[in-house]
Amino acid sequence: MEELTRRVRTFAEERDWQQFHTPKNLAMALTGEVGELVAELQWLTPEQSASVMSDPDSGARIKAEIGDVMIYLTRLADVLGIDLMEAALTKLADSALRYPVEQARGSAAKR
Amino acid sequence: MEELTRRVRTFAEERDWQQFHTPKNLAMALTGEVGELVAELQWLTPEQSASVMSDPDSGARIKAEIGDVMIYLTRLADVLGIDLMEAALTKLADSALRYPVEQARGSAAKR
Amino acid sequence: MEELTRRVRTFAEERDWQQFHTPKNLAMALTGEVGELVAELQWLTPEQSASVMSDPDSGARIKAEIGDVMIYLTRLADVLGIDLMEAALTKLADSALRYPVEQARGSAAKR
Amino acid sequence: MEELTRRVRTFAEERDWQQFHTPKNLAMALTGEVGELVAELQWLTPEQSASVMSDPDSGARIKAEIGDVMIYLTRLADVLGIDLMEAALTKLADSALRYPVEQARGSAAKR
């Protein structure tokens, strides 16, 4: 993860793109990439979406979109000074408390 | 990264949530979390967004939202069988070719 | 439509919110509201989503979210000087050319 | 508004696209279009975004994206049986109660 963070940072610095990379702008870029990812899945049934990677064209596009989303998320966390991995693990621990196994089993209800 | 992937997977399996975790549904969940993250930054100026982590309340909310986005992105990549880190590094290499340093320097123009 | 545009504009002006209502900020607000709408549908099957309005609680939340999305879209179009209705009709005419009935029938393929 | 609703419905029916137009799928399509709109504004300063329509190319793209967002929002409301205009006016009345003029003036704080 540190490796990716560093490479994305270098990529931006080499192009003098730090000026564009405010958290606000990066959150918008993340939105755009998530939108492209969602567009790949929008007309599929849930079942079709589950086997979408077996189609080489769709699979390649989706992998590229997932890559883009991860790049912007990594960059956004970096400029905010957030450890992405730690933030996810902390949130997962919170969710474990909010959704106890016994009560949450098989239910999609929000808490 | 493998650690997070495994923990998120276990979290879902313990709650019997695999049935909800189609790529289609997870892409929608990712959208919802990105929307919450964007909402934290929407009325800020770019300058305010750059120092948003110095406010303890906003900072905690943003870290939690970033964590949520990372959790769903990790889970989505896992059910699709995509290596998130590899997908990001591959896409970054592609972008390096599409945006050569000399031509891209200081410019936000899309290619 | 002009009525809604005028009411949303008055709502913003009475609160001195024009300062926040740049196209950039409004596009982010629109993202946040669409995220909330998507979150209401994320774990439903397509079939469940088709009858979601028959549940009074979900139905009320979805109607409110749709209202929010429409409010921000109307406001964004207004500050950009775009006639929302005309923009939609023009785009629909473009799409009719890009997706001729005979070729597009029953197919979700993008063109 | 009824005119647009009817035209979008006819457009879908002529192409036998009702099968794809579940609320779930349409919410995803809306996400994709909002993502494209956001992408047009992501690297602009708020000030640049305020004058974006004076650039013919950006202006045309943004008008087209706004049109797309409106088309999918209209279609989504139609399949859900929601009156888009009424939903927006009702929500605006709710917001007027939640954000009284005297207290909300000049403040972007959420309530």
Tab-separated table of C-alpha atoms in Angstrom:
chain	number	residue	atom	x	y	z
A	1	MET	CA	0.000	0.000	0.000
A	2	GLU	CA	2.778	2.489	0.877
A	3	GLU	CA	4.315	1.585	-2.475
A	4	LEU	CA	1.137	2.558	-4.357
A	5	THR	CA	0.720	5.750	-2.324
A	6	ARG	CA	4.285	6.747	-3.158
A	7	ARG	CA	3.975	5.934	-6.840
A	8	VAL	CA	0.728	7.877	-7.243
A	9	ARG	CA	2.280	10.829	-5.409
A	10	THR	CA	5.344	10.760	-7.651
A	11	PHE	CA	3.115	10.520	-10.715
A	12	ALA	CA	1.309	13.701	-9.652
A	13	GLU	CA	4.446	15.589	-8.634
A	14	GLU	CA	6.283	14.815	-11.873
A	15	ARG	CA	3.393	16.425	-13.772
A	16	ASP	CA	3.056	19.339	-11.356
A	17	TRP	CA	-0.506	18.279	-10.644
A	18	GLN	CA	-0.445	18.953	-6.893
A	19	GLN	CA	-2.159	22.268	-7.677
A	20	PHE	CA	-5.230	20.343	-8.919
A	21	HIS	CA	-5.175	17.716	-6.196
A	22	THR	CA	-7.181	19.366	-3.429
A	23	PRO	CA	-9.407	16.980	-1.450
A	24	LYS	CA	-12.420	18.624	-3.061
A	25	ASN	CA	-11.182	18.042	-6.601
A	26	LEU	CA	-10.011	14.502	-5.856
A	27	ALA	CA	-13.388	13.598	-4.340
A	28	MET	CA	-14.969	14.777	-7.602
A	29	ALA	CA	-12.507	12.740	-9.660
A	30	LEU	CA	-13.338	9.717	-7.504
A	31	THR	CA	-17.036	10.317	-8.235
A	32	GLY	CA	-16.354	10.387	-11.960
A	33	GLU	CA	-14.458	7.103	-11.863
A	34	VAL	CA	-17.079	5.383	-9.721
A	35	GLY	CA	-19.659	6.594	-12.229
A	36	GLU	CA	-17.743	4.909	-15.060
A	37	LEU	CA	-17.512	1.698	-13.052
A	38	VAL	CA	-21.230	1.732	-12.252
A	39	ALA	CA	-22.025	2.356	-15.935
A	40	GLU	CA	-20.361	-0.965	-16.793
A	41	LEU	CA	-22.811	-2.810	-14.538
A	42	GLN	CA	-25.999	-0.767	-14.864
A	43	TRP	CA	-27.985	-2.861	-17.330
A	44	LEU	CA	-26.804	-6.258	-16.065
A	45	THR	CA	-28.901	-8.470	-13.849
A	46	PRO	CA	-27.232	-9.270	-10.498
A	47	GLU	CA	-26.484	-12.749	-11.918
A	48	GLN	CA	-24.901	-11.321	-15.066
A	49	SER	CA	-22.856	-8.950	-12.926
A	50	ALA	CA	-21.520	-11.911	-10.959
A	51	SER	CA	-19.971	-13.443	-14.071
A	52	VAL	CA	-18.989	-10.214	-15.818
A	53	MET	CA	-15.266	-10.963	-15.574
A	54	SER	CA	-15.644	-13.962	-17.865
A	55	ASP	CA	-16.249	-11.553	-20.752
A	56	PRO	CA	-12.783	-10.372	-21.800
A	57	ASP	CA	-13.890	-6.903	-22.990
A	58	SER	CA	-16.121	-6.045	-20.034
A	59	GLY	CA	-13.608	-7.641	-17.697
A	60	ALA	CA	-10.754	-5.494	-18.965
A	61	ARG	CA	-12.834	-2.313	-18.741
A	62	ILE	CA	-13.992	-3.113	-15.228
A	63	LYS	CA	-10.480	-3.910	-14.045
A	64	ALA	CA	-9.284	-0.596	-15.487
A	65	GLU	CA	-12.130	1.308	-13.794
A	66	ILE	CA	-11.449	-0.396	-10.461
A	67	GLY	CA	-7.809	0.612	-10.897
A	68	ASP	CA	-8.807	4.231	-11.507
A	69	VAL	CA	-11.048	4.311	-8.443
A	70	MET	CA	-8.226	2.885	-6.310
A	71	ILE	CA	-5.722	5.414	-7.676
A	72	TYR	CA	-7.907	8.402	-6.786
A	73	LEU	CA	-8.871	6.959	-3.415
A	74	THR	CA	-5.191	6.410	-2.605
A	75	ARG	CA	-4.320	9.936	-3.707
A	76	LEU	CA	-7.204	11.465	-1.753
A	77	ALA	CA	-6.200	9.624	1.423
A	78	ASP	CA	-2.586	10.732	0.881
A	79	VAL	CA	-3.368	14.445	0.561
A	80	LEU	CA	-5.666	14.210	3.597
A	81	GLY	CA	-2.939	12.466	5.609
A	82	ILE	CA	-5.183	9.418	6.169
A	83	ASP	CA	-3.788	5.884	6.302
A	84	LEU	CA	-6.215	4.146	3.946
A	85	MET	CA	-5.642	0.658	5.298
A	86	GLU	CA	-5.935	1.756	8.908
A	87	ALA	CA	-9.097	3.771	8.157
A	88	ALA	CA	-10.714	0.690	6.599
A	89	LEU	CA	-9.721	-1.628	9.449
A	90	THR	CA	-10.956	0.855	12.060
A	91	LYS	CA	-14.271	1.258	10.260
A	92	LEU	CA	-14.612	-2.510	9.928
A	93	ALA	CA	-14.159	-2.875	13.685
A	94	ASP	CA	-16.857	-0.210	14.241
A	95	SER	CA	-19.203	-2.037	11.895
A	96	ALA	CA	-18.607	-5.307	13.748
A	97	LEU	CA	-19.989	-3.625	16.876
A	98	ARG	CA	-22.917	-2.066	15.036
A	99	TYR	CA	-23.848	-5.272	13.225
A	100	PRO	CA	-23.447	-8.130	15.743
A	101	VAL	CA	-23.282	-11.470	13.939
A	102	GLU	CA	-26.355	-12.929	15.620
A	103	GLN	CA	-28.633	-10.002	14.804
A	104	ALA	CA	-27.291	-9.123	11.369
A	105	ARG	CA	-27.210	-12.627	9.920
A	106	GLY	CA	-28.933	-12.745	6.556
A	107	SER	CA	-30.404	-9.262	6.922
A	108	ALA	CA	-29.596	-6.204	4.797
A	109	ALA	CA	-31.319	-3.822	7.243
A	110	LYS	CA	-29.384	-0.651	8.036
A	111	ARG	CA	-28.495	0.273	11.610
B	1	MET	CA	-3.939	-5.557	1.468
B	2	GLU	CA	-4.573	-9.354	1.494
B	3	GLU	CA	-5.225	-8.973	5.210
B	4	LEU	CA	-7.968	-6.386	4.622
B	5	THR	CA	-9.482	-8.412	1.779
B	6	ARG	CA	-9.636	-11.461	4.047
B	7	ARG	CA	-11.104	-9.577	6.982
B	8	VAL	CA	-13.831	-7.940	4.870
B	9	ARG	CA	-14.664	-11.325	3.343
B	10	THR	CA	-14.919	-12.953	6.774
B	11	PHE	CA	-17.071	-10.070	7.992
B	12	ALA	CA	-19.522	-10.698	5.145
B	13	GLU	CA	-19.491	-14.488	5.464
B	14	GLU	CA	-20.112	-14.453	9.221
B	15	ARG	CA	-23.271	-12.421	8.576
B	16	ASP	CA	-24.332	-14.510	5.568
B	17	TRP	CA	-24.190	-11.401	3.412
B	18	GLN	CA	-22.654	-13.041	0.334
B	19	GLN	CA	-26.189	-13.200	-1.084
B	20	PHE	CA	-26.291	-9.368	-1.168
B	21	HIS	CA	-22.736	-8.921	-2.374
B	22	THR	CA	-23.125	-9.121	-6.138
B	23	PRO	CA	-20.850	-6.766	-8.111
B	24	LYS	CA	-23.934	-4.759	-9.039
B	25	ASN	CA	-25.036	-4.265	-5.445
B	26	LEU	CA	-21.510	-3.535	-4.222
B	27	ALA	CA	-21.003	-0.914	-6.934
B	28	MET	CA	-24.180	0.764	-5.670
B	29	ALA	CA	-22.962	0.590	-2.070
B	30	LEU	CA	-19.679	2.146	-3.198
B	31	THR	CA	-21.673	4.954	-4.850
B	32	GLY	CA	-23.552	5.615	-1.631
B	33	GLU	CA	-20.356	5.841	0.412
B	34	VAL	CA	-18.632	8.097	-2.111
B	35	GLY	CA	-21.736	10.299	-1.984
B	36	GLU	CA	-21.385	10.626	1.800
B	37	LEU	CA	-17.705	11.497	1.427
B	38	VAL	CA	-18.434	14.116	-1.236
B	39	ALA	CA	-21.168	15.611	0.966
B	40	GLU	CA	-18.538	16.362	3.631
B	41	LEU	CA	-16.605	18.518	1.160
B	42	GLN	CA	-19.331	20.022	-0.998
B	43	TRP	CA	-19.647	23.511	0.512
B	44	LEU	CA	-15.957	23.980	1.287
B	45	THR	CA	-13.642	26.064	-0.843
B	46	PRO	CA	-10.700	24.087	-2.249
B	47	GLU	CA	-8.525	25.811	0.383
B	48	GLN	CA	-10.873	24.840	3.204
B	49	SER	CA	-10.944	21.272	1.891
B	50	ALA	CA	-7.141	21.169	2.072
B	51	SER	CA	-7.185	21.797	5.821
B	52	VAL	CA	-10.354	19.883	6.649
B	53	MET	CA	-8.508	17.287	8.736
B	54	SER	CA	-7.527	19.937	11.281
B	55	ASP	CA	-11.171	20.074	12.389
B	56	PRO	CA	-11.630	17.066	14.712
B	57	ASP	CA	-15.320	16.480	13.878
B	58	SER	CA	-15.046	16.807	10.106
B	59	GLY	CA	-11.759	14.933	10.189
B	60	ALA	CA	-13.265	11.964	12.027
B	61	ARG	CA	-16.253	11.829	9.675
B	62	ILE	CA	-14.060	12.008	6.593
B	63	LYS	CA	-11.726	9.302	7.861
B	64	ALA	CA	-14.749	7.075	8.546
B	65	GLU	CA	-16.169	7.724	5.063
B	66	ILE	CA	-12.815	7.014	3.423
B	67	GLY	CA	-12.733	3.776	5.408
B	68	ASP	CA	-16.204	2.835	4.154
B	69	VAL	CA	-15.268	3.545	0.541
B	70	MET	CA	-12.139	1.406	0.913
B	71	ILE	CA	-14.102	-1.454	2.487
B	72	TYR	CA	-16.611	-1.623	-0.351
B	73	LEU	CA	-13.934	-1.210	-3.009
B	74	THR	CA	-11.956	-4.054	-1.448
B	75	ARG	CA	-15.031	-6.261	-1.279
B	76	LEU	CA	-16.041	-5.454	-4.857
B	77	ALA	CA	-12.566	-6.299	-6.157
B	78	ASP	CA	-12.633	-9.528	-4.128
B	79	VAL	CA	-15.943	-10.793	-5.528
B	80	LEU	CA	-14.806	-9.868	-9.041
B	81	GLY	CA	-11.520	-11.709	-8.535
B	82	ILE	CA	-9.513	-8.549	-9.196
B	83	ASP	CA	-6.251	-7.800	-7.383
B	84	LEU	CA	-6.921	-4.203	-6.319
B	85	MET	CA	-3.279	-3.235	-5.908
B	86	GLU	CA	-2.252	-4.773	-9.215
B	87	ALA	CA	-5.194	-3.134	-11.021
B	88	ALA	CA	-4.129	0.283	-9.686
B	89	LEU	CA	-0.463	-0.196	-10.581
B	90	THR	CA	-1.349	-1.402	-14.089
B	91	LYS	CA	-3.654	1.564	-14.647
B	92	LEU	CA	-0.994	3.942	-13.341
B	93	ALA	CA	1.478	2.544	-15.867
B	94	ASP	CA	-1.104	3.052	-18.640
B	95	SER	CA	-1.664	6.631	-17.513
B	96	ALA	CA	2.077	7.288	-17.544
B	97	LEU	CA	2.060	6.457	-21.259
B	98	ARG	CA	-1.051	8.516	-21.950
B	99	TYR	CA	0.192	11.538	-20.016
B	100	PRO	CA	3.911	11.931	-20.802
B	101	VAL	CA	5.586	14.178	-18.224
B	102	GLU	CA	6.713	16.802	-20.717
B	103	GLN	CA	3.298	17.279	-22.300
B	104	ALA	CA	1.137	16.894	-19.218
B	105	ARG	CA	3.092	19.180	-16.908
B	106	GLY	CA	0.811	21.673	-15.208
B	107	SER	CA	-2.152	20.859	-17.437
B	108	ALA	CA	-5.443	19.290	-16.365
B	109	ALA	CA	-6.490	18.577	-19.956
B	110	LYS	CA	-7.957	15.121	-20.565
B	111	ARG	CA	-6.432	12.784	-23.147
C	1	MET	CA	-40.674	24.006	-14.387
C	2	GLU	CA	-40.066	27.811	-14.360
C	3	GLU	CA	-42.054	27.860	-11.122
C	4	LEU	CA	-39.704	25.341	-9.475
C	5	THR	CA	-36.618	27.114	-10.793
C	6	ARG	CA	-37.875	30.391	-9.344
C	7	ARG	CA	-38.802	28.899	-5.993
C	8	VAL	CA	-35.447	27.152	-5.568
C	9	ARG	CA	-33.662	30.384	-6.512
C	10	THR	CA	-35.688	32.386	-3.985
C	11	PHE	CA	-35.011	29.740	-1.338
C	12	ALA	CA	-31.267	30.145	-1.891
C	13	GLU	CA	-31.341	33.940	-2.081
C	14	GLU	CA	-33.375	34.347	1.105
C	15	ARG	CA	-30.680	32.393	2.942
C	16	ASP	CA	-27.806	34.183	1.208
C	17	TRP	CA	-26.609	30.849	-0.146
C	18	GLN	CA	-25.641	32.075	-3.619
C	19	GLN	CA	-22.053	32.240	-2.334
C	20	PHE	CA	-22.082	28.427	-1.913
C	21	HIS	CA	-23.960	27.698	-5.120
C	22	THR	CA	-21.158	27.515	-7.665
C	23	PRO	CA	-21.657	24.863	-10.381
C	24	LYS	CA	-18.815	22.894	-8.808
C	25	ASN	CA	-20.399	22.834	-5.358
C	26	LEU	CA	-23.870	22.106	-6.721
C	27	ALA	CA	-22.550	19.179	-8.774
C	28	MET	CA	-21.086	17.783	-5.545
C	29	ALA	CA	-24.378	18.294	-3.709
C	30	LEU	CA	-26.147	16.494	-6.557
C	31	THR	CA	-23.679	13.607	-6.152
C	32	GLY	CA	-24.432	13.371	-2.450
C	33	GLU	CA	-28.181	13.247	-3.029
C	34	VAL	CA	-27.894	10.659	-5.803
C	35	GLY	CA	-25.758	8.605	-3.407
C	36	GLU	CA	-28.539	8.687	-0.813
C	37	LEU	CA	-31.074	7.627	-3.434
C	38	VAL	CA	-28.878	4.766	-4.627
C	39	ALA	CA	-28.364	3.632	-1.033
C	40	GLU	CA	-32.124	3.062	-0.721
C	41	LEU	CA	-32.012	0.580	-3.594
C	42	GLN	CA	-28.593	-1.044	-3.224
C	43	TRP	CA	-29.498	-4.315	-1.530
C	44	LEU	CA	-32.802	-4.857	-3.355
C	45	THR	CA	-33.195	-7.252	-6.240
C	46	PRO	CA	-34.391	-5.573	-9.450
C	47	GLU	CA	-37.825	-7.089	-8.759
C	48	GLN	CA	-37.907	-5.732	-5.215
C	49	SER	CA	-36.852	-2.332	-6.523
C	50	ALA	CA	-39.802	-2.365	-8.931
C	51	SER	CA	-42.281	-2.566	-6.046
C	52	VAL	CA	-40.374	-0.441	-3.538
C	53	MET	CA	-43.030	2.296	-3.498
C	54	SER	CA	-45.563	-0.109	-1.981
C	55	ASP	CA	-43.582	0.031	1.265
C	56	PRO	CA	-44.652	3.294	2.956
C	57	ASP	CA	-41.333	3.930	4.739
C	58	SER	CA	-39.040	3.184	1.795
C	59	GLY	CA	-41.474	4.929	-0.520
C	60	ALA	CA	-41.439	8.135	1.512
C	61	ARG	CA	-37.641	8.139	1.745
C	62	ILE	CA	-37.239	7.526	-1.979
C	63	LYS	CA	-39.713	10.265	-2.872
C	64	ALA	CA	-37.820	12.674	-0.607
C	65	GLU	CA	-34.465	11.703	-2.169
C	66	ILE	CA	-35.861	12.092	-5.681
C	67	GLY	CA	-37.114	15.522	-4.621
C	68	ASP	CA	-33.640	16.465	-3.346
C	69	VAL	CA	-31.983	15.333	-6.571
C	70	MET	CA	-34.472	17.366	-8.604
C	71	ILE	CA	-33.935	20.461	-6.439
C	72	TYR	CA	-30.149	20.423	-6.894
C	73	LEU	CA	-30.418	19.611	-10.602
C	74	THR	CA	-32.815	22.536	-11.068
C	75	ARG	CA	-30.542	24.863	-9.127
C	76	LEU	CA	-27.432	23.712	-11.028
C	77	ALA	CA	-29.142	24.273	-14.382
C	78	ASP	CA	-30.309	27.697	-13.195
C	79	VAL	CA	-26.850	28.941	-12.154
C	80	LEU	CA	-25.406	27.593	-15.429
C	81	GLY	CA	-28.121	29.345	-17.424
C	82	ILE	CA	-29.316	26.034	-18.906
C	83	ASP	CA	-32.986	25.359	-19.642
C	84	LEU	CA	-33.346	21.939	-18.028
C	85	MET	CA	-36.361	20.858	-20.025
C	86	GLU	CA	-34.881	21.999	-23.323
C	87	ALA	CA	-31.552	20.281	-22.520
C	88	ALA	CA	-33.377	17.004	-21.883
C	89	LEU	CA	-35.501	17.221	-25.039
C	90	THR	CA	-32.464	18.082	-27.176
C	91	LYS	CA	-30.503	15.171	-25.731
C	92	LEU	CA	-33.436	12.833	-26.262
C	93	ALA	CA	-33.554	13.849	-29.943
C	94	ASP	CA	-29.797	13.145	-30.206
C	95	SER	CA	-30.279	9.747	-28.614
C	96	ALA	CA	-33.071	8.925	-31.055
C	97	LEU	CA	-30.551	9.355	-33.873
C	98	ARG	CA	-27.849	7.359	-32.101
C	99	TYR	CA	-30.205	4.527	-31.180
C	100	PRO	CA	-32.491	3.904	-34.177
C	101	VAL	CA	-35.525	1.880	-33.151
C	102	GLU	CA	-34.829	-1.034	-35.452
C	103	GLN	CA	-31.247	-1.553	-34.304
C	104	ALA	CA	-31.662	-0.733	-30.632
C	105	ARG	CA	-34.740	-2.839	-29.970
C	106	GLY	CA	-34.280	-5.035	-26.931
C	107	SER	CA	-30.563	-4.350	-26.702
C	108	ALA	CA	-28.744	-2.537	-23.898
C	109	ALA	CA	-25.547	-2.170	-25.939
C	110	LYS	CA	-23.915	1.260	-25.793
C	111	ARG	CA	-23.251	3.249	-28.956
D	1	MET	CA	-42.893	18.162	-17.480
D	2	GLU	CA	-45.645	15.656	-18.428
D	3	GLU	CA	-44.533	16.145	-22.013
D	4	LEU	CA	-40.944	15.106	-21.188
D	5	THR	CA	-42.119	12.178	-19.071
D	6	ARG	CA	-44.257	10.941	-21.937
D	7	ARG	CA	-41.549	11.361	-24.541
D	8	VAL	CA	-38.947	9.524	-22.473
D	9	ARG	CA	-41.438	6.733	-21.836
D	10	THR	CA	-42.240	6.421	-25.533
D	11	PHE	CA	-38.527	6.429	-26.346
D	12	ALA	CA	-38.010	3.457	-24.006
D	13	GLU	CA	-41.100	1.572	-25.150
D	14	GLU	CA	-40.289	1.898	-28.848
D	15	ARG	CA	-36.940	0.228	-28.155
D	16	ASP	CA	-38.422	-2.397	-25.830
D	17	TRP	CA	-36.195	-1.126	-23.045
D	18	GLN	CA	-38.759	-1.400	-20.234
D	19	GLN	CA	-37.078	-4.698	-19.316
D	20	PHE	CA	-33.891	-2.790	-18.420
D	21	HIS	CA	-35.638	0.110	-16.717
D	22	THR	CA	-36.036	-1.155	-13.165
D	23	PRO	CA	-35.598	1.530	-10.481
D	24	LYS	CA	-32.342	-0.163	-9.490
D	25	ASN	CA	-30.900	-0.014	-13.008
D	26	LEU	CA	-32.123	3.531	-13.606
D	27	ALA	CA	-30.554	4.728	-10.344
D	28	MET	CA	-27.263	3.276	-11.579
D	29	ALA	CA	-27.657	4.971	-14.959
D	30	LEU	CA	-28.343	8.243	-13.134
D	31	THR	CA	-25.113	7.724	-11.160
D	32	GLY	CA	-23.152	7.224	-14.353
D	33	GLU	CA	-24.495	10.416	-15.909
D	34	VAL	CA	-23.895	12.465	-12.760
D	35	GLY	CA	-20.344	11.102	-12.768
D	36	GLU	CA	-19.827	12.380	-16.319
D	37	LEU	CA	-21.199	15.790	-15.336
D	38	VAL	CA	-18.954	15.982	-12.268
D	39	ALA	CA	-15.946	14.999	-14.395
D	40	GLU	CA	-16.475	18.137	-16.509
D	41	LEU	CA	-16.067	20.316	-13.415
D	42	GLN	CA	-13.568	18.390	-11.306
D	43	TRP	CA	-10.359	20.278	-12.036
D	44	LEU	CA	-11.930	23.735	-12.260
D	45	THR	CA	-11.755	26.266	-9.466
D	46	PRO	CA	-15.182	27.346	-8.188
D	47	GLU	CA	-14.655	30.617	-10.093
D	48	GLN	CA	-13.807	28.801	-13.323
D	49	SER	CA	-16.856	26.580	-12.848
D	50	ALA	CA	-19.042	29.699	-12.595
D	51	SER	CA	-18.058	30.800	-16.100
D	52	VAL	CA	-17.772	27.363	-17.689
D	53	MET	CA	-20.684	27.976	-20.057
D	54	SER	CA	-18.747	30.742	-21.836
D	55	ASP	CA	-16.488	28.048	-23.298
D	56	PRO	CA	-18.431	26.602	-26.264
D	57	ASP	CA	-16.953	23.082	-26.015
D	58	SER	CA	-17.294	22.656	-22.260
D	59	GLY	CA	-20.644	24.385	-22.371
D	60	ALA	CA	-22.031	21.997	-24.981
D	61	ARG	CA	-20.754	18.950	-23.081
D	62	ILE	CA	-22.202	20.182	-19.798
D	63	LYS	CA	-25.578	20.952	-21.345
D	64	ALA	CA	-25.649	17.449	-22.846
D	65	GLU	CA	-24.728	15.856	-19.491
D	66	ILE	CA	-27.372	17.896	-17.671
D	67	GLY	CA	-29.846	16.699	-20.298
D	68	ASP	CA	-28.842	13.070	-19.691
D	69	VAL	CA	-29.212	13.430	-15.931
D	70	MET	CA	-32.668	14.959	-16.382
D	71	ILE	CA	-33.734	12.183	-18.776
D	72	TYR	CA	-32.813	9.406	-16.353
D	73	LEU	CA	-34.277	11.254	-13.365
D	74	THR	CA	-37.544	11.729	-15.280
D	75	ARG	CA	-37.614	8.082	-16.293
D	76	LEU	CA	-36.804	6.886	-12.757
D	77	ALA	CA	-39.596	9.017	-11.281
D	78	ASP	CA	-41.975	7.708	-13.959
D	79	VAL	CA	-41.327	4.013	-13.279
D	80	LEU	CA	-41.620	4.667	-9.533
D	81	GLY	CA	-44.914	6.520	-10.043
D	82	ILE	CA	-43.492	9.689	-8.463
D	83	ASP	CA	-44.481	13.163	-9.680
D	84	LEU	CA	-41.023	14.725	-9.995
D	85	MET	CA	-42.194	18.320	-9.751
D	86	GLU	CA	-44.438	17.635	-6.765
D	87	ALA	CA	-41.654	15.687	-5.007
D	88	ALA	CA	-39.284	18.637	-5.419
D	89	LEU	CA	-41.824	21.217	-4.218
D	90	THR	CA	-42.737	19.079	-1.193
D	91	LYS	CA	-39.077	18.623	-0.286
D	92	LEU	CA	-38.437	22.336	-0.712
D	93	ALA	CA	-41.266	23.089	1.727
D	94	ASP	CA	-39.733	20.620	4.214
D	95	SER	CA	-36.343	22.289	3.823
D	96	ALA	CA	-37.892	25.699	4.457
D	97	LEU	CA	-39.001	24.431	7.868
D	98	ARG	CA	-35.658	22.797	8.616
D	99	TYR	CA	-33.646	25.830	7.546
D	100	PRO	CA	-35.475	28.925	8.822
D	101	VAL	CA	-34.262	32.033	7.019
D	102	GLU	CA	-33.020	33.803	10.144
D	103	GLN	CA	-30.911	30.909	11.358
D	104	ALA	CA	-29.678	29.596	8.039
D	105	ARG	CA	-28.619	32.916	6.535
D	106	GLY	CA	-25.094	32.718	5.167
D	107	SER	CA	-24.384	29.364	6.798
D	108	ALA	CA	-23.702	26.073	5.036
D	109	ALA	CA	-24.129	24.043	8.238
D	110	LYS	CA	-26.225	20.907	7.889
D	111	ARG	CA	-29.309	20.358	10.023
